[in-house]
mmCIF file of C-alpha atoms in Angstrom:
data_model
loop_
_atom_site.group_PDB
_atom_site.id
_atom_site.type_symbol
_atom_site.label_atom_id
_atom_site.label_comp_id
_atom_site.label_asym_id
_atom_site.label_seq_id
_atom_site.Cartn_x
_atom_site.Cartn_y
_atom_site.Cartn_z
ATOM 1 C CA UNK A 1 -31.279 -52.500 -21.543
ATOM 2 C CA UNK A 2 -28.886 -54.377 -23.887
ATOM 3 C CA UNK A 3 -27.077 -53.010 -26.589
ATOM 4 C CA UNK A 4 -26.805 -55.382 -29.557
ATOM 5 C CA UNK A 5 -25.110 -56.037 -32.877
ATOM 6 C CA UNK A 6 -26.497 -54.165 -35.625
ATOM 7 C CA UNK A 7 -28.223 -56.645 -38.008
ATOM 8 C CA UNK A 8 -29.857 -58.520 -35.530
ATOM 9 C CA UNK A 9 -32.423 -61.283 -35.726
ATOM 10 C CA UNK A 10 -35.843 -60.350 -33.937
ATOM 11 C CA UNK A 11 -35.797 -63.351 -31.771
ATOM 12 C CA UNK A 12 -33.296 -61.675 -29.766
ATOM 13 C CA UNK A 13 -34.827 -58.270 -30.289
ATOM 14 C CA UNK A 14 -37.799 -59.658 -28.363
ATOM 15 C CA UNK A 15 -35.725 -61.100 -25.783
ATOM 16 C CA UNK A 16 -33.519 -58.541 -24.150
ATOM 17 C CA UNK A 17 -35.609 -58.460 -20.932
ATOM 18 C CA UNK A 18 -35.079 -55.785 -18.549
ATOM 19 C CA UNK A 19 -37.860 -55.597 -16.143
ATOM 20 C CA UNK A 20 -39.867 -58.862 -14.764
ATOM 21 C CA UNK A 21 -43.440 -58.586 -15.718
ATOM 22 C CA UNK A 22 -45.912 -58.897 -18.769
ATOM 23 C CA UNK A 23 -45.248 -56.939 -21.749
ATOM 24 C CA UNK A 24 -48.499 -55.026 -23.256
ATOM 25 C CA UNK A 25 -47.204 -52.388 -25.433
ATOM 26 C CA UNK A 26 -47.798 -48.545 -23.996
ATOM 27 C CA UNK A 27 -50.894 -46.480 -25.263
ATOM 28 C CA UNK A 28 -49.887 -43.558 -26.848
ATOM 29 C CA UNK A 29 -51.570 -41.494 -23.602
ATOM 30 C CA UNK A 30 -48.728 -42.774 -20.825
ATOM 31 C CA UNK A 31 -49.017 -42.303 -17.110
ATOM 32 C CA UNK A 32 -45.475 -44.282 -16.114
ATOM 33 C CA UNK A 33 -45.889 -45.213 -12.183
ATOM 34 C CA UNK A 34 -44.485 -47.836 -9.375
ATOM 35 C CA UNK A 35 -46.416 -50.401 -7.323
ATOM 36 C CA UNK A 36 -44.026 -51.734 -5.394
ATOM 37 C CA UNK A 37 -41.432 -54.206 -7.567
ATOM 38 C CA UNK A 38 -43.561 -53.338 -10.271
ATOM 39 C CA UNK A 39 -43.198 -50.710 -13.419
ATOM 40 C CA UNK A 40 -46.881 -49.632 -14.296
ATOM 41 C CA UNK A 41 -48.012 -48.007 -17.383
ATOM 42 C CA UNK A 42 -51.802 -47.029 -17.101
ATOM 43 C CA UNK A 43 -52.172 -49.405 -14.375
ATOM 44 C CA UNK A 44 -50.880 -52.314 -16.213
ATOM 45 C CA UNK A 45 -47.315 -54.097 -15.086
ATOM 46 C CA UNK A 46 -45.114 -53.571 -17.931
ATOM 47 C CA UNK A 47 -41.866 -54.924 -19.042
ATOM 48 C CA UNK A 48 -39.096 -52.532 -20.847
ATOM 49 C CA UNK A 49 -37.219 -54.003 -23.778
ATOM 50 C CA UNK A 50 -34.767 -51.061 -24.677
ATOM 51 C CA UNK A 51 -31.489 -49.617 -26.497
ATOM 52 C CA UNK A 52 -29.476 -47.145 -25.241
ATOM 53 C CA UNK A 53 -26.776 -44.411 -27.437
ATOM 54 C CA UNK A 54 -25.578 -41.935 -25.398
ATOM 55 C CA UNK A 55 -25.793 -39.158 -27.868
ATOM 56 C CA UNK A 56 -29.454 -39.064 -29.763
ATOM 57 C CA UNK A 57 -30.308 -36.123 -28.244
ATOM 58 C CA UNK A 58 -26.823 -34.138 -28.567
ATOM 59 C CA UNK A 59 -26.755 -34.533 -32.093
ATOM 60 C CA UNK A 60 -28.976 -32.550 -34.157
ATOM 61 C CA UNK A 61 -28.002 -34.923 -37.294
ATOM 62 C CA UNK A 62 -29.939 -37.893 -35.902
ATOM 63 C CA UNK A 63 -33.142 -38.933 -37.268
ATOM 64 C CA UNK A 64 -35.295 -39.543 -34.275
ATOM 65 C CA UNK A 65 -38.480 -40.143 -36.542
ATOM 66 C CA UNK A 66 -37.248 -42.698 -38.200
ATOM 67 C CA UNK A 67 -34.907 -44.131 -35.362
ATOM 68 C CA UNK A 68 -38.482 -44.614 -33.279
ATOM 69 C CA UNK A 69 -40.525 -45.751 -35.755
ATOM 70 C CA UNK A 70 -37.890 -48.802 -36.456
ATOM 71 C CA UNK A 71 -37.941 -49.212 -32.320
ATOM 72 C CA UNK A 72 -42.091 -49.471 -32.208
ATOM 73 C CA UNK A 73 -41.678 -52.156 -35.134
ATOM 74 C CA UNK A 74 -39.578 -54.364 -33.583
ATOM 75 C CA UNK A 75 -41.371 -54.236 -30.095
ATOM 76 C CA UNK A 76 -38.610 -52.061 -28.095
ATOM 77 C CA UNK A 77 -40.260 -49.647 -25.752
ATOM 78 C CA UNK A 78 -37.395 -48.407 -23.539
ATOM 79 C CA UNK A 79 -34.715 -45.975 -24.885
ATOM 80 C CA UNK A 80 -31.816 -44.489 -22.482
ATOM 81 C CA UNK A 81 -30.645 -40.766 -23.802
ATOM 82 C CA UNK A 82 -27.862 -38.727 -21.662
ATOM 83 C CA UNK A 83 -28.262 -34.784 -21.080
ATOM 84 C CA UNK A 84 -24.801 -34.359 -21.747
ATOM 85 C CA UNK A 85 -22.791 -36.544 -23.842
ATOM 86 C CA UNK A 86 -19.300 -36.005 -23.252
ATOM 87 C CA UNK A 87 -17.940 -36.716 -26.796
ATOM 88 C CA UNK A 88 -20.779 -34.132 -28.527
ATOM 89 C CA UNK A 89 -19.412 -32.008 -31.426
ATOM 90 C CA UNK A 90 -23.136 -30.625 -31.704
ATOM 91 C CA UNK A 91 -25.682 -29.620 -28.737
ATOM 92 C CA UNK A 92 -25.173 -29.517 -25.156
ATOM 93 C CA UNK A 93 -27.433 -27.685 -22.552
ATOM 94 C CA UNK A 94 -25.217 -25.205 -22.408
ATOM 95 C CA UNK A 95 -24.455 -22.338 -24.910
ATOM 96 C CA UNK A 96 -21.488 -22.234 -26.973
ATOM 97 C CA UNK A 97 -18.918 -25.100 -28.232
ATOM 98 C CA UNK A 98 -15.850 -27.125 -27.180
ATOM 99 C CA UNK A 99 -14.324 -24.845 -29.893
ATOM 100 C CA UNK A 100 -15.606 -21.532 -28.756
ATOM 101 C CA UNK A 101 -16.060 -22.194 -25.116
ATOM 102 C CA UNK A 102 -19.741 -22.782 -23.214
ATOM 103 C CA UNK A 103 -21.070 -20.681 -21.235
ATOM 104 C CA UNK A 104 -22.720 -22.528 -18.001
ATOM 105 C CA UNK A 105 -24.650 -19.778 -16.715
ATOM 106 C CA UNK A 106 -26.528 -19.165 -20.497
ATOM 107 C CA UNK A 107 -28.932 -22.397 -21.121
ATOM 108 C CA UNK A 108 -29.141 -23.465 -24.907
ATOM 109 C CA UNK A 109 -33.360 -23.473 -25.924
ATOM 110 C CA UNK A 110 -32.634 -25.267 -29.348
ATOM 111 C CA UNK A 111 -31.327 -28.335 -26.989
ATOM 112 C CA UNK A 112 -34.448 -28.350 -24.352
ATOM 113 C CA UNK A 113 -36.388 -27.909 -27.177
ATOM 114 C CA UNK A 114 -34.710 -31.024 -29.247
ATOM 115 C CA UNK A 115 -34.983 -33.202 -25.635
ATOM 116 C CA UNK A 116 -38.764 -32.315 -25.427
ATOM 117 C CA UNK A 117 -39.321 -33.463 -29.282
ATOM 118 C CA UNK A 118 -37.857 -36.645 -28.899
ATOM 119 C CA UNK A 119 -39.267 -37.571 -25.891
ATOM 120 C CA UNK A 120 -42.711 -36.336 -27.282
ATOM 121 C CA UNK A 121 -41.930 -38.536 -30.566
ATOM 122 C CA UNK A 122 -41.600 -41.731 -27.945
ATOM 123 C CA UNK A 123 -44.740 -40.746 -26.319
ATOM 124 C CA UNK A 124 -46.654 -41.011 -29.695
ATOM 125 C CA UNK A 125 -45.327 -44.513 -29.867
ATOM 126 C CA UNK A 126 -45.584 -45.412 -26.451
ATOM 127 C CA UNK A 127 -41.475 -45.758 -25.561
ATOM 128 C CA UNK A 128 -40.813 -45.078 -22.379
ATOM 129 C CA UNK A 129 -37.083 -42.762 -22.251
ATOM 130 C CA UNK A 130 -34.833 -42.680 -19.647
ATOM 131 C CA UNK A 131 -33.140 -39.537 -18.748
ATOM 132 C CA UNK A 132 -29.879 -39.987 -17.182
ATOM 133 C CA UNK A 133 -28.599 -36.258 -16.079
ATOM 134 C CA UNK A 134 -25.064 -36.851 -15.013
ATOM 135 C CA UNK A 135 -22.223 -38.879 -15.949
ATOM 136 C CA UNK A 136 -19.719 -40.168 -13.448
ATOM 137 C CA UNK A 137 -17.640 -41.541 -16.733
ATOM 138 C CA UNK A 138 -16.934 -38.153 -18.262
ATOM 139 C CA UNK A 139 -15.121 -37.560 -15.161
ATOM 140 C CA UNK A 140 -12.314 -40.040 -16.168
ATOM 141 C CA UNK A 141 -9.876 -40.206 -18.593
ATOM 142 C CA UNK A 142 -6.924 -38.454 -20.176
ATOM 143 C CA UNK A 143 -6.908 -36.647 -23.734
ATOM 144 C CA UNK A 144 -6.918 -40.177 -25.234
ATOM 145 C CA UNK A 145 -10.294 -40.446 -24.068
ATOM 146 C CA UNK A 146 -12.061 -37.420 -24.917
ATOM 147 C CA UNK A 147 -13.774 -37.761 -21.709
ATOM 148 C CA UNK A 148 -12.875 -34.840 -18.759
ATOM 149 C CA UNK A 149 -10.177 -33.300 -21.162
ATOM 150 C CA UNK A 150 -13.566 -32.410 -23.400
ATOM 151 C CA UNK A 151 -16.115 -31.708 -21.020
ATOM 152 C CA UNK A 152 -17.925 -28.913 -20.952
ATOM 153 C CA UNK A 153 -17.556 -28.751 -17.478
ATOM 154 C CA UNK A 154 -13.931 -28.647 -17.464
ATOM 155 C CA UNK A 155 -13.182 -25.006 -16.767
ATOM 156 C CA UNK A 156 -10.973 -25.293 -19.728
ATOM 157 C CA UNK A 157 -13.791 -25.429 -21.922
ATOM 158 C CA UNK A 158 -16.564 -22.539 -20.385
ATOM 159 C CA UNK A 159 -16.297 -19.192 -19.400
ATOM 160 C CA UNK A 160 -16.879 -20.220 -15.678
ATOM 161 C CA UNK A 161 -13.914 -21.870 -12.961
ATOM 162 C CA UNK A 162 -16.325 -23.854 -11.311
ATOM 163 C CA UNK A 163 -14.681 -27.193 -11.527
ATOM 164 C CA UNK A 164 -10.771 -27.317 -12.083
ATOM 165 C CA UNK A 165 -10.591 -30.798 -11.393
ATOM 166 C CA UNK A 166 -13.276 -33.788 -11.247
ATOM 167 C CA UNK A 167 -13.546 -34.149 -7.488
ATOM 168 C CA UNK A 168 -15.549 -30.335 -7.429
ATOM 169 C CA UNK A 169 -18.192 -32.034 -9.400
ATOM 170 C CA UNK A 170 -20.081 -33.507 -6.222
ATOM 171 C CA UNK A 171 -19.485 -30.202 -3.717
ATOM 172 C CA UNK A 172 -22.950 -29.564 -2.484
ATOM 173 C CA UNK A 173 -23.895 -26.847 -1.232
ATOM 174 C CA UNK A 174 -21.752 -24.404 -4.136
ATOM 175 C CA UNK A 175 -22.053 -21.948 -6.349
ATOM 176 C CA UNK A 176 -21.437 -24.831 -8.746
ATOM 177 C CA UNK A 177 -25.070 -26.664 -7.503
ATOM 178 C CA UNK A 178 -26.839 -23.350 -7.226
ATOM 179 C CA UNK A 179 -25.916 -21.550 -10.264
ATOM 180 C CA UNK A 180 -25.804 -24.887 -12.988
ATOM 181 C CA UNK A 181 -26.529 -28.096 -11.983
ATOM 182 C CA UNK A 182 -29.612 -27.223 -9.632
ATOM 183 C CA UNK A 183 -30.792 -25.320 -12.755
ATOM 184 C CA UNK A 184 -30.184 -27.940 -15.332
ATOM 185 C CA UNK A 185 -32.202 -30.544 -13.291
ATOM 186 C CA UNK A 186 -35.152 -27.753 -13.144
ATOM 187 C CA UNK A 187 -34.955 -26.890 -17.011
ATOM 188 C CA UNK A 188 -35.207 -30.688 -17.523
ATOM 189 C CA UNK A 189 -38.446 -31.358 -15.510
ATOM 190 C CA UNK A 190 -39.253 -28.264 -16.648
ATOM 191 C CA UNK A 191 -39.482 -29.216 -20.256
ATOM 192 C CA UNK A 192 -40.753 -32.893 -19.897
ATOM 193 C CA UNK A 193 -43.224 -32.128 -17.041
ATOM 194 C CA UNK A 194 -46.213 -32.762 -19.270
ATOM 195 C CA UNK A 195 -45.336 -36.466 -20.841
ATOM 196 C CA UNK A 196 -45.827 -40.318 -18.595
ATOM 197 C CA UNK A 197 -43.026 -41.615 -20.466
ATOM 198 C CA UNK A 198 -40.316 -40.556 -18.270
ATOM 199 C CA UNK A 199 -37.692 -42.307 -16.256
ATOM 200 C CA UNK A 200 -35.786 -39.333 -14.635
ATOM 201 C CA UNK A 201 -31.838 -41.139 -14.115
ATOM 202 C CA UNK A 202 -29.698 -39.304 -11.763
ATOM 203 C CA UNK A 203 -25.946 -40.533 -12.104
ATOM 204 C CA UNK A 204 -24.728 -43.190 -14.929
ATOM 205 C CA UNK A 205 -22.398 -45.223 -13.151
ATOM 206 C CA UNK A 206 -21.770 -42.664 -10.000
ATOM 207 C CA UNK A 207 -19.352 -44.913 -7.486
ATOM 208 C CA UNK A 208 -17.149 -46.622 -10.173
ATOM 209 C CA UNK A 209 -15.836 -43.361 -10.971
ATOM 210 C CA UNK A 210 -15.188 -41.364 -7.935
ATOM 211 C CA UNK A 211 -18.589 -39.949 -7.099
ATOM 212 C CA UNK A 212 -20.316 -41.341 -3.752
ATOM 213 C CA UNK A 213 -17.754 -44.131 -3.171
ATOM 214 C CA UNK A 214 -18.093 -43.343 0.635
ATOM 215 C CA UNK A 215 -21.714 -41.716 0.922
ATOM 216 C CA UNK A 216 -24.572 -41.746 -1.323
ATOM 217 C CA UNK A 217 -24.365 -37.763 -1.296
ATOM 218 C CA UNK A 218 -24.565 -36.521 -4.565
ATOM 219 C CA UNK A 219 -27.318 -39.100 -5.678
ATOM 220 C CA UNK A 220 -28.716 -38.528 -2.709
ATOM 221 C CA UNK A 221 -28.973 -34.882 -3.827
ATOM 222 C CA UNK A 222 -30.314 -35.234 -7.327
ATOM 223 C CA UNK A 223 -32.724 -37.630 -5.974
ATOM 224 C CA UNK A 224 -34.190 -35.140 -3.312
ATOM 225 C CA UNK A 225 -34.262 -32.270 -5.526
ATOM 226 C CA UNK A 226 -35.729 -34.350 -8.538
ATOM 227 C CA UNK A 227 -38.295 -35.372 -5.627
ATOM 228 C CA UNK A 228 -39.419 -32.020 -4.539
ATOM 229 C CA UNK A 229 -40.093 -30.920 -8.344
ATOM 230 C CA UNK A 230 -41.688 -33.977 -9.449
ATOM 231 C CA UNK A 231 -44.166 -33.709 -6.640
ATOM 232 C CA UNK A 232 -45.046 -29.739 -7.009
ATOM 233 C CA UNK A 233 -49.145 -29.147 -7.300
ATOM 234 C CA UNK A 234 -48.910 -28.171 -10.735
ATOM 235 C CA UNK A 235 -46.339 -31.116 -11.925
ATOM 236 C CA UNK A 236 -48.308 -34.036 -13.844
ATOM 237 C CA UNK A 237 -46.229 -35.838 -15.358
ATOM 238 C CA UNK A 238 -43.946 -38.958 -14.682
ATOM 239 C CA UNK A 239 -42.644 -39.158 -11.026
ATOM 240 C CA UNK A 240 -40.366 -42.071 -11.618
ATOM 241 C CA UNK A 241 -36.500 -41.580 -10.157
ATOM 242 C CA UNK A 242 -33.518 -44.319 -10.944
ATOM 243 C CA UNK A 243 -30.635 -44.525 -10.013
ATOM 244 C CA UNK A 244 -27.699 -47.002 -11.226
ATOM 245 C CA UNK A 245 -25.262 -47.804 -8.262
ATOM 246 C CA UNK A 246 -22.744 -50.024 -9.048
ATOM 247 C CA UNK A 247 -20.988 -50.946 -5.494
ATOM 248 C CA UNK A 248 -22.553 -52.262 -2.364
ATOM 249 C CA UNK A 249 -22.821 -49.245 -0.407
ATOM 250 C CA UNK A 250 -24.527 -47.123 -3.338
ATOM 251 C CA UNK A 251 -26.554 -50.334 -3.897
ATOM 252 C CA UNK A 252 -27.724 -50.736 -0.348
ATOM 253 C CA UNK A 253 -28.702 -47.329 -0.217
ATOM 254 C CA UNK A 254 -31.227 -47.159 -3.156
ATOM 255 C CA UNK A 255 -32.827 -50.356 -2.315
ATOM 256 C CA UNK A 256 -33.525 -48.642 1.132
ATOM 257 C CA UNK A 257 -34.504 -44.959 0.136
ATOM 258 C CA UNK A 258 -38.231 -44.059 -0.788
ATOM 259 C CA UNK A 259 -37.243 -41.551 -3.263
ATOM 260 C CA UNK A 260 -35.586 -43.840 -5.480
ATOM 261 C CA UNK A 261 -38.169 -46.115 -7.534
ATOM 262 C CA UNK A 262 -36.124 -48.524 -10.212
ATOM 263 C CA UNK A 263 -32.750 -49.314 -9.895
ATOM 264 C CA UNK A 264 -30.484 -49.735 -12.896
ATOM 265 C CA UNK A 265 -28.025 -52.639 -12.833
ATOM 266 C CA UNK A 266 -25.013 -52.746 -15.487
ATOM 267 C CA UNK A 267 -23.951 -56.793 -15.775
ATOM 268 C CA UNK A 268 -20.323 -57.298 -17.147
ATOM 269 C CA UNK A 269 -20.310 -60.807 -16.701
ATOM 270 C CA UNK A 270 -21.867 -63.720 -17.970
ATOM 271 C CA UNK A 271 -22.434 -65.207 -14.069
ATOM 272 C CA UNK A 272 -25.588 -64.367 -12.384
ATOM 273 C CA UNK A 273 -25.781 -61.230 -10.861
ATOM 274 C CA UNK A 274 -26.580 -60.889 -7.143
ATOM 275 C CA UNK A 275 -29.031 -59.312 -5.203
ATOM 276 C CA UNK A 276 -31.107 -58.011 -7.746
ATOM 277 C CA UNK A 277 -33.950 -60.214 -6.382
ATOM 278 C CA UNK A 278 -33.946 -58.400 -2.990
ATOM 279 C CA UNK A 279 -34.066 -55.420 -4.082
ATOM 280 C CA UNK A 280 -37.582 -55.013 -3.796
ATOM 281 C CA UNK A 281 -38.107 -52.405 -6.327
ATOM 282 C CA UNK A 282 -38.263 -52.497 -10.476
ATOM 283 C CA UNK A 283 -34.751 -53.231 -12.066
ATOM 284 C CA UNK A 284 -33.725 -52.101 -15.138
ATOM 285 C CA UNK A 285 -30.863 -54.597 -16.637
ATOM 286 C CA UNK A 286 -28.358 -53.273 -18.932
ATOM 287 C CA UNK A 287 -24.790 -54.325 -20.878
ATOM 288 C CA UNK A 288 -23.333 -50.535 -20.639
ATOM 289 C CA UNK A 289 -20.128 -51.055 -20.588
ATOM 290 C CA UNK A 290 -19.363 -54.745 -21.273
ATOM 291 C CA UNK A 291 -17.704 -55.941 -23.955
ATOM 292 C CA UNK A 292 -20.510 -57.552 -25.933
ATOM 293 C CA UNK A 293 -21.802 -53.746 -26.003
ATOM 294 C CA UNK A 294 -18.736 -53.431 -28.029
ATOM 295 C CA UNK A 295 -17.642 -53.958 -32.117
ATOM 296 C CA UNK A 296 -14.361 -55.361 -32.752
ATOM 297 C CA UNK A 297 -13.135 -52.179 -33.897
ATOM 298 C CA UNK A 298 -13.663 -50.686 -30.653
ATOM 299 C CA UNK A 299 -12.048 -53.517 -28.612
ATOM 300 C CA UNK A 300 -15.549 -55.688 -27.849
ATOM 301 C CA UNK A 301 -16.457 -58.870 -29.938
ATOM 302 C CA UNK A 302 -17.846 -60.355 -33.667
ATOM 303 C CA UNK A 303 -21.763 -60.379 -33.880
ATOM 304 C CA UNK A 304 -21.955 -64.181 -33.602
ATOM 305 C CA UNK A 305 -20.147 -64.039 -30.505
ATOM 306 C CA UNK A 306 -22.074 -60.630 -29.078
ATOM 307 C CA UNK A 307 -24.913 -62.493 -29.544
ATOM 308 C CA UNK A 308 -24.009 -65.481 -27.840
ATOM 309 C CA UNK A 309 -22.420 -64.037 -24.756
ATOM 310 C CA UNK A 310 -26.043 -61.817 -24.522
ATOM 311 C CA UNK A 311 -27.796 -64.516 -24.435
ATOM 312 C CA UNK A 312 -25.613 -65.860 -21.754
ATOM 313 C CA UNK A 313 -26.245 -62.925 -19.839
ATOM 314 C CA UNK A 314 -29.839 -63.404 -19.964
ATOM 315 C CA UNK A 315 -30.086 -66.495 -19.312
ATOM 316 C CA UNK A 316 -27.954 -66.222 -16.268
ATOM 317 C CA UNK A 317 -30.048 -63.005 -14.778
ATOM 318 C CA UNK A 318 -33.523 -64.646 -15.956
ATOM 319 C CA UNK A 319 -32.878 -68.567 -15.099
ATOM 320 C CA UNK A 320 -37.242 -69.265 -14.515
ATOM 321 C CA UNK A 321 -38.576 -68.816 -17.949
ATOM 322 C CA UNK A 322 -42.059 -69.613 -16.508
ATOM 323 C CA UNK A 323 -41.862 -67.008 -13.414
ATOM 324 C CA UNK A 324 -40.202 -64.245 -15.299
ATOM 325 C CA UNK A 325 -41.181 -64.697 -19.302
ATOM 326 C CA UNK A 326 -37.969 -64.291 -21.245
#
């Protein structure tokens, strides 16, 4: 998934290739599932062409409607959403406000409620959304940032003193996993349990930013208790888990567990990335974080030269036109 220049020709709209195989576009009825290194949508290998924003679902401003509607015109059936956008000024999962203080125990209906829409809306159109549920980002940073200074994790923003510093965040078994994250991964399935569309993400960017840098532990964690609701009796929808390691040992470990089904991989560099062909399982490419995700005003590149060092990254991850189809 490849963030691009606003103002974009389609040609490159149409060639921000993520996953490996042919590219029907969804039926609005979706059943999302994995056949070995392949992504399946109603039994058919699909490819995911996709944008990501961080904060669609946070804020209540943004027009979804339209926002898919423009998507399913220009071919892009992937979207990437976070529960909990770090920099929100609007909705969280969480009652309250950075200004009046959340409170982690009290969940917030008119957000599950918003996160249900929109993924409903991208079911109608046959998007597929990724749900990533944690952020090991928003962990970093200093007030300059707006980043762990303005989380609502932060015990200086809730009611709570769960986490007084960002090294709690990953303490499993605690109060902290039993009495809000373990709940907020429920209430999520909870709500989207019904729609094929789904691509449940556990961690954005986990190891880069001090979570499972010497075990796979927390992911580990999401992963099993994602597993165990995904595959209840009465669950029946999507049962696909990611997860989007960014160092060897995180790496080696979701190529290896069962759990885990697609594998995200963020590229920062125009070389070609390695490994992804062993990995033996769907992988979902993405610029997050590189500069040609960036506008010049926020330290990244001009659109002509965006463009250009995307397509570099393409070509470089997806050298066999022939094999592969970009």
């Amino acid at each position: 998934m490849l963030d691009l220049p606003r103002n974009r020709p389609s040609w490159v709209l149409k060639s921000i290739a993520v996953l490996l195989f042919a590219f029907p576009l969804a039926s609005q009825s979706m059943t999302l599932t994995r056949a070995g290194s392949r992504l399946l949508i109603d039994n058919k290998p699909i490819r995911l062409v996709g944008y990501g924003c961080y904060g669609m679902v946070s804020e209540s401003s943004f027009e979804s409607e339209t926002f898919f509607d423009r998507l399913a015109e220009s071919r892009i059936n992937l979207v990437r959403v976070w529960v909990l956008f770090h920099w929100t000024n609007d909705l969280t999962p969480f009652e309250g406000s950075r200004a009046s203080r959340y409170d982690l125990l009290k969940q917030n209906d008119a957000f599950y409620s918003r996160l249900k829409n929109f993924v409903g809306m991208a079911e109608e159109r046959g998007i597929v959304v990724q749900v990533c549920l944690f952020d090991g980002v928003a962990l970093t940073g200093d007030n300059s940032t707006n980043r762990w200074p303005n989380f609502p994790y932060n015990t200086v923003n809730n009611f709570q003193d769960y986490l007084t510093s960002p090294g709690q965040f990953n303490d499993v078994p605690s109060e902290w996993w039993s009495e809000v994250t373990g709940p907020l991964i429920d209430r999520v399935v909870d709500e989207l349990g019904n729609f094929g569309n789904v691509i449940y993400e556990a961690v954005n960017e986990p190891d880069t930013h001090g979570l499972d840098t010497t075990s796979p532990q927390f992911d580990r964690d999401v992963v099993d208790r994602l597993y165990d609701l995904l595959h209840r009796p009465d669950y029946h929808g999507s049962k696909i888990i990611s997860v989007n390691p960014e160092a060897a040992l995180l790496r080696e470990w979701a190529m290896s567990y069962g759990k885990v089904d697609l594998v995200s991989y963020h590229i920062k560099s125009t070389e070609a990335p390695q490994g992804i062909s062993d990995f033996g399982k769907p992988v979902l490419i993405s610029n997050d974080g590189d500069t040609s995700q960036r506008t010049e005003a926020f330290g990244g590149l001009d659109p002509a030269s965006r463009l250009a060092r995307i397509q570099s990254m393409l070509d470089s991850t997806f050298p066999n036109e022939d094999v592969d189809g970009t």
